[in-house]
CSV table of C-alpha atoms in Angstrom, one decimal:
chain,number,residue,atom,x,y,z
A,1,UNK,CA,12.1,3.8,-5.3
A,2,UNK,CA,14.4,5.2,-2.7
A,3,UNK,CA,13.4,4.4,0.8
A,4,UNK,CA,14.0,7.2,4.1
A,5,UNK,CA,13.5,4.8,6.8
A,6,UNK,CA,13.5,6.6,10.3
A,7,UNK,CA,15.7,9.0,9.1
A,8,UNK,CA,16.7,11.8,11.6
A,9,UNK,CA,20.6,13.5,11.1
A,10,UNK,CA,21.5,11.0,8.5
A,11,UNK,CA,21.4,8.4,10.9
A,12,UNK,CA,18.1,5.8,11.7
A,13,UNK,CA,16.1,8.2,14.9
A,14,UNK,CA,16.5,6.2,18.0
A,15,UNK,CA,12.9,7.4,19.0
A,16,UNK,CA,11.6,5.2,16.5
A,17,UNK,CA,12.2,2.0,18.5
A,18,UNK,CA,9.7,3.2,21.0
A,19,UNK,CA,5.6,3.1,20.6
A,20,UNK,CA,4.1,5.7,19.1
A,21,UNK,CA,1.8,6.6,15.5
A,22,UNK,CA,4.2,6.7,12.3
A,23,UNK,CA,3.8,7.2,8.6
A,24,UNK,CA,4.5,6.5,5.2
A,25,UNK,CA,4.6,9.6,2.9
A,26,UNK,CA,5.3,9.2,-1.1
A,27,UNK,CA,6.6,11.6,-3.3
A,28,UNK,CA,9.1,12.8,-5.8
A,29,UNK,CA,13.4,11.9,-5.1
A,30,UNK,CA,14.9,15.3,-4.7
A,31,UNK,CA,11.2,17.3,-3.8
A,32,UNK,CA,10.7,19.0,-0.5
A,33,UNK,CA,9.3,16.7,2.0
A,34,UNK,CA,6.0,19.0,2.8
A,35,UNK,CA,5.0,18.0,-1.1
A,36,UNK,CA,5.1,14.6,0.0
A,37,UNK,CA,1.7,12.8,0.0
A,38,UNK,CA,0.5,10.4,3.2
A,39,UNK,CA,0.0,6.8,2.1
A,40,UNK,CA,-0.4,5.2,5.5
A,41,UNK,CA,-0.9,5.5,8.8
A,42,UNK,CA,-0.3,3.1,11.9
A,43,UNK,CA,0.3,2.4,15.0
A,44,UNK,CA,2.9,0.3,16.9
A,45,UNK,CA,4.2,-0.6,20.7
A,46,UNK,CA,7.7,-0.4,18.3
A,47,UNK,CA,7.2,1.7,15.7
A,48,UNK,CA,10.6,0.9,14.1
A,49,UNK,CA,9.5,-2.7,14.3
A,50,UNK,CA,6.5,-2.6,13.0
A,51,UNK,CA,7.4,-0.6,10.1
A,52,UNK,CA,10.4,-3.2,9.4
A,53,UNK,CA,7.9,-6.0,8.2
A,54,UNK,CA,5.7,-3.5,6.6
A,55,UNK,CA,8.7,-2.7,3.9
A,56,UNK,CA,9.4,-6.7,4.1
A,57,UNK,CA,5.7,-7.3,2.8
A,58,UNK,CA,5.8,-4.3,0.6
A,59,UNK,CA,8.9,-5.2,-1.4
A,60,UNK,CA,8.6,-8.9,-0.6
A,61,UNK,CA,5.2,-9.9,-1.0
A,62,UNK,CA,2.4,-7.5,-2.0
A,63,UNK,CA,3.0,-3.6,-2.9
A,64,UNK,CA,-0.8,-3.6,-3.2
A,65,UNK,CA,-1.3,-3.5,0.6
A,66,UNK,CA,-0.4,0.1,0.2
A,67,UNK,CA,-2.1,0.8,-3.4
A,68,UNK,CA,1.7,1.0,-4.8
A,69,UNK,CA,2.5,-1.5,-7.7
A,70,UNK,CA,5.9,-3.4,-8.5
A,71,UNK,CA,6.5,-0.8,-11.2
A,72,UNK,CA,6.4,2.1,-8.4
A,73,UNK,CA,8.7,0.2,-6.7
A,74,UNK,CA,11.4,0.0,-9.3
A,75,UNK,CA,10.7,3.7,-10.2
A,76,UNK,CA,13.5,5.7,-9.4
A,77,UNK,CA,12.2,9.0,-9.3
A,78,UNK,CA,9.6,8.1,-6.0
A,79,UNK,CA,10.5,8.3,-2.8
A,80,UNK,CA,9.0,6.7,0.1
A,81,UNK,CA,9.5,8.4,3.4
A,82,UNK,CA,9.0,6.6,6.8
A,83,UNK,CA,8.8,8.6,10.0
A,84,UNK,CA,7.7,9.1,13.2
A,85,UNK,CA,4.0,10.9,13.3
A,86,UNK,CA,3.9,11.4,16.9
A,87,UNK,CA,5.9,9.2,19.6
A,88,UNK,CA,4.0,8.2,22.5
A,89,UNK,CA,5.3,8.1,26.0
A,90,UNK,CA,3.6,5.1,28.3
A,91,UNK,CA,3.7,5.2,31.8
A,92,UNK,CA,5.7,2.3,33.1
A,93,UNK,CA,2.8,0.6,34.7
A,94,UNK,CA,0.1,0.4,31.9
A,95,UNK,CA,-1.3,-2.5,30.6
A,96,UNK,CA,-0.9,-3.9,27.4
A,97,UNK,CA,-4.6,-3.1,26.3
A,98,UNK,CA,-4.7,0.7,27.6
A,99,UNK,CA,-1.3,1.2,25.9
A,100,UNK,CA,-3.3,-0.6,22.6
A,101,UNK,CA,-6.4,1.6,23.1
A,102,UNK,CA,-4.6,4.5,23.4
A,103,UNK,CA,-2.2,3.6,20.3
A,104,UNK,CA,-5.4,3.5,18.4
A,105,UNK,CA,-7.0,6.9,19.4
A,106,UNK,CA,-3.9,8.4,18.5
A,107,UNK,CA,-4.1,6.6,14.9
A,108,UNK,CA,-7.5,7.3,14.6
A,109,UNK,CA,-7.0,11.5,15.0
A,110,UNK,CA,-3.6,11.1,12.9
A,111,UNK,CA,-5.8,9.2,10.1
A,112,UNK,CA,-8.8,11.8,9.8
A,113,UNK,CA,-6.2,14.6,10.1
A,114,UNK,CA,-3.9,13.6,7.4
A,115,UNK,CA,-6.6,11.5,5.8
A,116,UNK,CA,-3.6,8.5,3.7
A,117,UNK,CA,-4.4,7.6,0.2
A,118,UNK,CA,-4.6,4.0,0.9
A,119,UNK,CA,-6.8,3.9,3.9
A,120,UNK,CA,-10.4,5.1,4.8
A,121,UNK,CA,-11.0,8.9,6.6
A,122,UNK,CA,-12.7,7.9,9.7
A,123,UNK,CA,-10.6,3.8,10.8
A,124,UNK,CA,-7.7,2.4,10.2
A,125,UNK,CA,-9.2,0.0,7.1
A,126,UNK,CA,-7.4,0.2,3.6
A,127,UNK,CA,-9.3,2.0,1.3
A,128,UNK,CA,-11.0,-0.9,-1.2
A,129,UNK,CA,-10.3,1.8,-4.4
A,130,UNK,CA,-6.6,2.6,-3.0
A,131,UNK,CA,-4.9,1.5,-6.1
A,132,UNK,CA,-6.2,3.4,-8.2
A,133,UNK,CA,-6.3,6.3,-5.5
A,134,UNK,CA,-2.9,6.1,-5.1
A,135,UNK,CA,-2.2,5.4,-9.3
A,136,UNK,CA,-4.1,8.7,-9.9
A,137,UNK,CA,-2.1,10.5,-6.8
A,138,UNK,CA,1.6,9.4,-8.3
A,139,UNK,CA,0.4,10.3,-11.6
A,140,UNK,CA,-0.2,13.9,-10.5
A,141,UNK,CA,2.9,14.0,-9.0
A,142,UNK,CA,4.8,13.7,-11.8
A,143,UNK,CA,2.7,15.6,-13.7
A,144,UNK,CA,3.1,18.8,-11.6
A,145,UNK,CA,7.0,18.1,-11.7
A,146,UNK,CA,7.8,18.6,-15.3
């Protein structure tokens, strides 16, 4: 599996360091990036971060957390794309919980509007069936691709 971390210009988007709502899309090496598929959604005071230790788990520890399997992760025709959903700007003064609550809302809108594979419609909870959700979801992929 190829991995687009942050990518803006070639180059790893400096907006990604700030807090904001990002994503993790999976789809086909080489396929335009509007036939990707949203896996996950979250939230982070650094998204770049936060997304850091996600791929760490992912590859390291459990590819389950996202309803992917070790055998996805060694297929080199997926591709998992990290990006920026929408970057939000925090007033200097804020406090650590209203910058959280707000974090969340945004997740929250970006979650029922782009409703990920491995996560619930209506919170931020994985998805108890997302393994097979997202098993079925690759498999159409490369169906649709031959």
């Amino acid at each position: 599996m190829k991995i687009k971390f942050f990518e803006k210009d070639g180059h790893i988007n400096p907006e990604s360091i700030y807090a904001g709502v990002y994503q993790f899309k999976i789809g086909l090496l080489n396929d335009e990036e509007e036939n990707y598929l949203p896996l996950y959604i979250g939230e982070s005071y650094s998204m770049l971060s936060r997304c850091s230790n996600h791929l760490y788990e992912l590859f390291h520890n459990d590819p389950s957390y996202f309803g992917l399997t070790k055998e996805d992760l060694k297929d080199d025709k997926l591709q998992l794309i990290v990006d920026i959903y929408e970057k939000v700007s925090l007033e200097d003064n804020i406090s650590n919980s209203d910058r959280d609550i707000l974090l969340r809302e945004k997740e929250i809108v970006a979650i029922e509007k782009l409703m990920p594979l491995s996560q619930n419609r209506t919170n931020d909870n994985l998805n108890k069936k997302r393994s097979a959700i997202v098993k079925e979801a690759i498999k159409e992929l490369k169906s649709c691709n031959k």
